Amino acid sequence: MTELLLIAIGSALVNNVVLSQFLGLCPFLGVSKKVETATGMGAAVIFVITLSSAVTGAIYQFILEPLDLKYLQTIVFILVIAALVQFVEMFLKKSMPALYQALGVYLPLITTNCAVLGVALTNVQKSYGILSGVVNGLATSVGFTISITILAGLREKMEYNDVPKAFQGMPIVLVTAGLMAIAFFGFSGLL
């Protein structure tokens, strides 16, 4: 249990997928304009990463490894992730059309979000079992959601600030993301 807790804290805060590993920057910067859409994207990423961690872990452990087909892991993982994203997209389109419209092009981009594939590959590289891999995936995606929601809140507040013309738009967002990365670096002393 202690090991799972360490994996969770390490994945969510210390090795934050966006602010420490710099994976998943496309949706992080693109969908963080409003807190509602950022939270919706975070929920979709939580679902996809957690489920893909379980499915890819099982496929790797019970199919690829016993049949000595480990070299196919990247292709298989991408196919699993693409199928899960299609499922999420169909679900959101049917049940939450407003969120589906707000996420726009960034929802299908979860398929190519390197954070999702990065978690699946990290689970294999660190020899995590299925349970440890799912905990890692869940914690990583929660860390992603925390970061994107914080950035969205800061961006909403920045709309009312007097930002110099040279920093308006994406430059101030990148500076803010850099400062967030420095702040999250403070968590490195936790483990």
mmCIF file of C-alpha atoms in Angstrom:
data_model
loop_
_atom_site.group_PDB
_atom_site.id
_atom_site.type_symbol
_atom_site.label_atom_id
_atom_site.label_comp_id
_atom_site.label_asym_id
_atom_site.label_seq_id
_atom_site.Cartn_x
_atom_site.Cartn_y
_atom_site.Cartn_z
ATOM 1 C CA MET A 1 0.000 0.000 0.000
ATOM 2 C CA THR A 2 2.865 2.362 0.813
ATOM 3 C CA GLU A 3 4.396 1.666 -2.586
ATOM 4 C CA LEU A 4 1.135 2.584 -4.345
ATOM 5 C CA LEU A 5 0.887 5.808 -2.335
ATOM 6 C CA LEU A 6 4.461 6.739 -3.287
ATOM 7 C CA ILE A 7 3.705 6.016 -6.938
ATOM 8 C CA ALA A 8 0.584 8.195 -6.747
ATOM 9 C CA ILE A 9 2.281 11.183 -5.074
ATOM 10 C CA GLY A 10 5.303 10.878 -7.323
ATOM 11 C CA SER A 11 3.241 10.734 -10.506
ATOM 12 C CA ALA A 12 0.788 13.498 -9.623
ATOM 13 C CA LEU A 13 3.069 16.088 -8.051
ATOM 14 C CA VAL A 14 6.781 15.304 -8.124
ATOM 15 C CA ASN A 15 6.976 14.017 -11.713
ATOM 16 C CA ASN A 16 3.989 15.943 -13.035
ATOM 17 C CA VAL A 17 3.491 14.874 -16.625
ATOM 18 C CA VAL A 18 3.097 18.429 -17.926
ATOM 19 C CA LEU A 19 5.282 20.526 -15.657
ATOM 20 C CA SER A 20 8.179 18.105 -15.081
ATOM 21 C CA GLN A 21 8.173 15.790 -18.084
ATOM 22 C CA PHE A 22 6.708 18.331 -20.555
ATOM 23 C CA LEU A 23 4.340 15.782 -22.098
ATOM 24 C CA GLY A 24 0.833 16.743 -23.148
ATOM 25 C CA LEU A 25 1.591 20.408 -23.753
ATOM 26 C CA CYS A 26 -0.786 20.747 -26.730
ATOM 27 C CA PRO A 27 -4.026 20.325 -24.746
ATOM 28 C CA PHE A 28 -2.413 21.953 -21.703
ATOM 29 C CA LEU A 29 -1.893 25.208 -23.595
ATOM 30 C CA GLY A 30 -4.846 24.919 -25.984
ATOM 31 C CA VAL A 31 -7.721 23.999 -23.662
ATOM 32 C CA SER A 32 -6.731 26.039 -20.615
ATOM 33 C CA LYS A 33 -8.621 29.220 -21.488
ATOM 34 C CA LYS A 34 -11.628 28.453 -19.283
ATOM 35 C CA VAL A 35 -11.766 26.409 -16.082
ATOM 36 C CA GLU A 36 -14.862 24.493 -17.225
ATOM 37 C CA THR A 37 -13.282 23.234 -20.443
ATOM 38 C CA ALA A 38 -9.985 22.530 -18.673
ATOM 39 C CA THR A 39 -11.791 20.437 -16.071
ATOM 40 C CA GLY A 40 -13.703 18.612 -18.813
ATOM 41 C CA MET A 41 -10.474 17.871 -20.653
ATOM 42 C CA GLY A 42 -8.926 16.719 -17.391
ATOM 43 C CA ALA A 43 -11.821 14.336 -16.766
ATOM 44 C CA ALA A 44 -11.512 12.906 -20.284
ATOM 45 C CA VAL A 45 -7.752 12.468 -19.823
ATOM 46 C CA ILE A 46 -8.294 10.807 -16.431
ATOM 47 C CA PHE A 47 -10.663 8.322 -18.020
ATOM 48 C CA VAL A 48 -8.466 7.590 -21.046
ATOM 49 C CA ILE A 49 -5.137 7.318 -19.188
ATOM 50 C CA THR A 50 -6.524 5.216 -16.343
ATOM 51 C CA LEU A 51 -8.358 2.821 -18.621
ATOM 52 C CA SER A 52 -5.503 2.656 -21.133
ATOM 53 C CA SER A 53 -3.068 1.889 -18.297
ATOM 54 C CA ALA A 54 -5.179 -1.102 -17.301
ATOM 55 C CA VAL A 55 -5.758 -2.368 -20.838
ATOM 56 C CA THR A 56 -2.205 -1.839 -22.098
ATOM 57 C CA GLY A 57 -0.791 -3.375 -18.913
ATOM 58 C CA ALA A 58 -2.939 -6.472 -19.347
ATOM 59 C CA ILE A 59 -2.119 -6.753 -23.062
ATOM 60 C CA TYR A 60 1.582 -6.381 -22.371
ATOM 61 C CA GLN A 61 1.641 -8.806 -19.452
ATOM 62 C CA PHE A 62 -0.632 -11.509 -20.894
ATOM 63 C CA ILE A 63 -0.078 -11.286 -24.662
ATOM 64 C CA LEU A 64 3.015 -9.370 -25.761
ATOM 65 C CA GLU A 65 5.429 -10.624 -23.104
ATOM 66 C CA PRO A 66 4.538 -14.354 -23.208
ATOM 67 C CA LEU A 67 4.572 -14.397 -27.018
ATOM 68 C CA ASP A 68 7.833 -12.396 -27.119
ATOM 69 C CA LEU A 69 6.162 -9.629 -29.139
ATOM 70 C CA LYS A 70 7.386 -6.755 -26.944
ATOM 71 C CA TYR A 71 8.606 -4.888 -30.020
ATOM 72 C CA LEU A 72 4.943 -4.300 -30.967
ATOM 73 C CA GLN A 73 4.138 -2.463 -27.729
ATOM 74 C CA THR A 74 4.087 1.056 -29.188
ATOM 75 C CA ILE A 75 1.781 0.136 -32.072
ATOM 76 C CA VAL A 76 -0.558 -1.850 -29.832
ATOM 77 C CA PHE A 77 -0.648 0.898 -27.212
ATOM 78 C CA ILE A 78 -1.487 3.546 -29.819
ATOM 79 C CA LEU A 79 -4.347 1.427 -31.162
ATOM 80 C CA VAL A 80 -5.768 0.893 -27.656
ATOM 81 C CA ILE A 81 -5.517 4.620 -26.876
ATOM 82 C CA ALA A 82 -7.181 5.563 -30.178
ATOM 83 C CA ALA A 83 -10.080 3.192 -29.499
ATOM 84 C CA LEU A 84 -10.581 4.595 -25.984
ATOM 85 C CA VAL A 85 -10.537 8.186 -27.237
ATOM 86 C CA GLN A 86 -13.173 7.308 -29.843
ATOM 87 C CA PHE A 87 -15.312 5.895 -27.054
ATOM 88 C CA VAL A 88 -14.912 9.072 -24.967
ATOM 89 C CA GLU A 89 -15.679 11.241 -27.990
ATOM 90 C CA MET A 90 -18.891 9.339 -28.782
ATOM 91 C CA PHE A 91 -19.942 9.458 -25.111
ATOM 92 C CA LEU A 92 -19.370 13.219 -24.805
ATOM 93 C CA LYS A 93 -21.067 13.961 -28.122
ATOM 94 C CA LYS A 94 -24.156 12.079 -27.006
ATOM 95 C CA SER A 95 -24.365 13.012 -23.319
ATOM 96 C CA MET A 96 -22.555 16.375 -23.000
ATOM 97 C CA PRO A 97 -22.766 18.227 -26.329
ATOM 98 C CA ALA A 98 -21.724 21.586 -24.836
ATOM 99 C CA LEU A 99 -18.490 20.152 -23.449
ATOM 100 C CA TYR A 100 -17.949 18.253 -26.698
ATOM 101 C CA GLN A 101 -18.198 21.537 -28.649
ATOM 102 C CA ALA A 102 -16.001 23.402 -26.154
ATOM 103 C CA LEU A 103 -13.211 20.815 -26.363
ATOM 104 C CA GLY A 104 -13.375 20.930 -30.151
ATOM 105 C CA VAL A 105 -10.312 19.604 -31.928
ATOM 106 C CA TYR A 106 -8.483 18.946 -28.676
ATOM 107 C CA LEU A 107 -10.629 15.940 -27.813
ATOM 108 C CA PRO A 108 -9.434 13.805 -30.745
ATOM 109 C CA LEU A 109 -5.935 15.085 -29.994
ATOM 110 C CA ILE A 110 -5.956 12.997 -26.811
ATOM 111 C CA THR A 111 -5.137 10.131 -29.184
ATOM 112 C CA THR A 112 -1.879 11.813 -30.118
ATOM 113 C CA ASN A 113 -1.336 13.260 -26.646
ATOM 114 C CA CYS A 114 2.116 12.013 -25.826
ATOM 115 C CA ALA A 115 1.233 11.960 -22.121
ATOM 116 C CA VAL A 116 -1.194 9.072 -22.663
ATOM 117 C CA LEU A 117 1.335 6.989 -24.567
ATOM 118 C CA GLY A 118 4.078 8.129 -22.196
ATOM 119 C CA VAL A 119 2.236 6.680 -19.202
ATOM 120 C CA ALA A 120 1.715 3.331 -20.934
ATOM 121 C CA LEU A 121 5.394 3.149 -21.877
ATOM 122 C CA THR A 122 6.506 4.290 -18.409
ATOM 123 C CA ASN A 123 4.456 1.500 -16.851
ATOM 124 C CA VAL A 124 6.358 -1.009 -19.000
ATOM 125 C CA GLN A 125 9.774 0.588 -18.422
ATOM 126 C CA LYS A 126 9.327 0.654 -14.651
ATOM 127 C CA SER A 127 8.003 -2.946 -14.675
ATOM 128 C CA TYR A 128 4.760 -1.946 -12.989
ATOM 129 C CA GLY A 129 2.120 -4.630 -12.617
ATOM 130 C CA ILE A 130 -1.422 -3.916 -13.690
ATOM 131 C CA LEU A 131 -2.480 -2.415 -10.329
ATOM 132 C CA SER A 132 0.654 -0.276 -10.007
ATOM 133 C CA GLY A 133 0.248 0.814 -13.636
ATOM 134 C CA VAL A 134 -3.364 1.840 -13.069
ATOM 135 C CA VAL A 135 -2.381 3.807 -9.943
ATOM 136 C CA ASN A 136 0.409 5.481 -11.937
ATOM 137 C CA GLY A 137 -2.005 6.283 -14.767
ATOM 138 C CA LEU A 138 -4.679 7.640 -12.459
ATOM 139 C CA ALA A 139 -2.211 9.766 -10.489
ATOM 140 C CA THR A 140 -0.528 11.058 -13.651
ATOM 141 C CA SER A 141 -3.857 12.083 -15.145
ATOM 142 C CA VAL A 142 -4.949 13.706 -11.873
ATOM 143 C CA GLY A 143 -1.666 15.654 -11.956
ATOM 144 C CA PHE A 144 -2.471 16.705 -15.531
ATOM 145 C CA THR A 145 -5.934 17.818 -14.426
ATOM 146 C CA ILE A 146 -4.518 19.779 -11.495
ATOM 147 C CA SER A 147 -2.032 21.590 -13.742
ATOM 148 C CA ILE A 148 -4.472 22.405 -16.540
ATOM 149 C CA THR A 149 -7.104 23.626 -14.077
ATOM 150 C CA ILE A 150 -4.614 25.849 -12.252
ATOM 151 C CA LEU A 151 -3.416 27.302 -15.559
ATOM 152 C CA ALA A 152 -7.006 27.892 -16.684
ATOM 153 C CA GLY A 153 -7.782 29.715 -13.435
ATOM 154 C CA LEU A 154 -4.693 31.861 -13.820
ATOM 155 C CA ARG A 155 -5.548 32.617 -17.453
ATOM 156 C CA GLU A 156 -9.051 33.695 -16.463
ATOM 157 C CA LYS A 157 -7.572 36.048 -13.851
ATOM 158 C CA MET A 158 -4.993 37.392 -16.340
ATOM 159 C CA GLU A 159 -7.768 38.628 -18.628
ATOM 160 C CA TYR A 160 -8.379 41.444 -16.144
ATOM 161 C CA ASN A 161 -4.721 42.338 -15.664
ATOM 162 C CA ASP A 162 -2.737 44.974 -17.497
ATOM 163 C CA VAL A 163 -0.298 42.791 -19.438
ATOM 164 C CA PRO A 164 2.322 44.568 -21.588
ATOM 165 C CA LYS A 165 1.542 44.337 -25.293
ATOM 166 C CA ALA A 166 4.612 42.178 -26.051
ATOM 167 C CA PHE A 167 3.450 39.570 -23.514
ATOM 168 C CA GLN A 168 -0.246 39.476 -24.414
ATOM 169 C CA GLY A 169 -1.621 36.156 -25.611
ATOM 170 C CA MET A 170 0.569 33.073 -25.678
ATOM 171 C CA PRO A 171 3.796 34.684 -24.368
ATOM 172 C CA ILE A 172 2.299 35.381 -20.933
ATOM 173 C CA VAL A 173 0.760 31.884 -20.912
ATOM 174 C CA LEU A 174 4.186 30.347 -21.548
ATOM 175 C CA VAL A 175 5.768 32.487 -18.834
ATOM 176 C CA THR A 176 2.999 31.430 -16.448
ATOM 177 C CA ALA A 177 3.470 27.753 -17.352
ATOM 178 C CA GLY A 178 7.210 28.134 -16.733
ATOM 179 C CA LEU A 179 6.575 29.664 -13.320
ATOM 180 C CA MET A 180 4.170 26.824 -12.529
ATOM 181 C CA ALA A 181 6.888 24.321 -13.472
ATOM 182 C CA ILE A 182 9.289 26.051 -11.114
ATOM 183 C CA ALA A 183 6.667 25.977 -8.360
ATOM 184 C CA PHE A 184 6.014 22.252 -8.912
ATOM 185 C CA PHE A 185 9.755 21.670 -8.715
ATOM 186 C CA GLY A 186 9.330 22.399 -5.004
ATOM 187 C CA PHE A 187 7.511 19.067 -4.669
ATOM 188 C CA SER A 188 10.699 17.205 -5.602
ATOM 189 C CA GLY A 189 11.719 17.126 -1.936
ATOM 190 C CA LEU A 190 8.619 15.101 -1.031
ATOM 191 C CA LEU A 191 10.039 11.750 -2.107
#
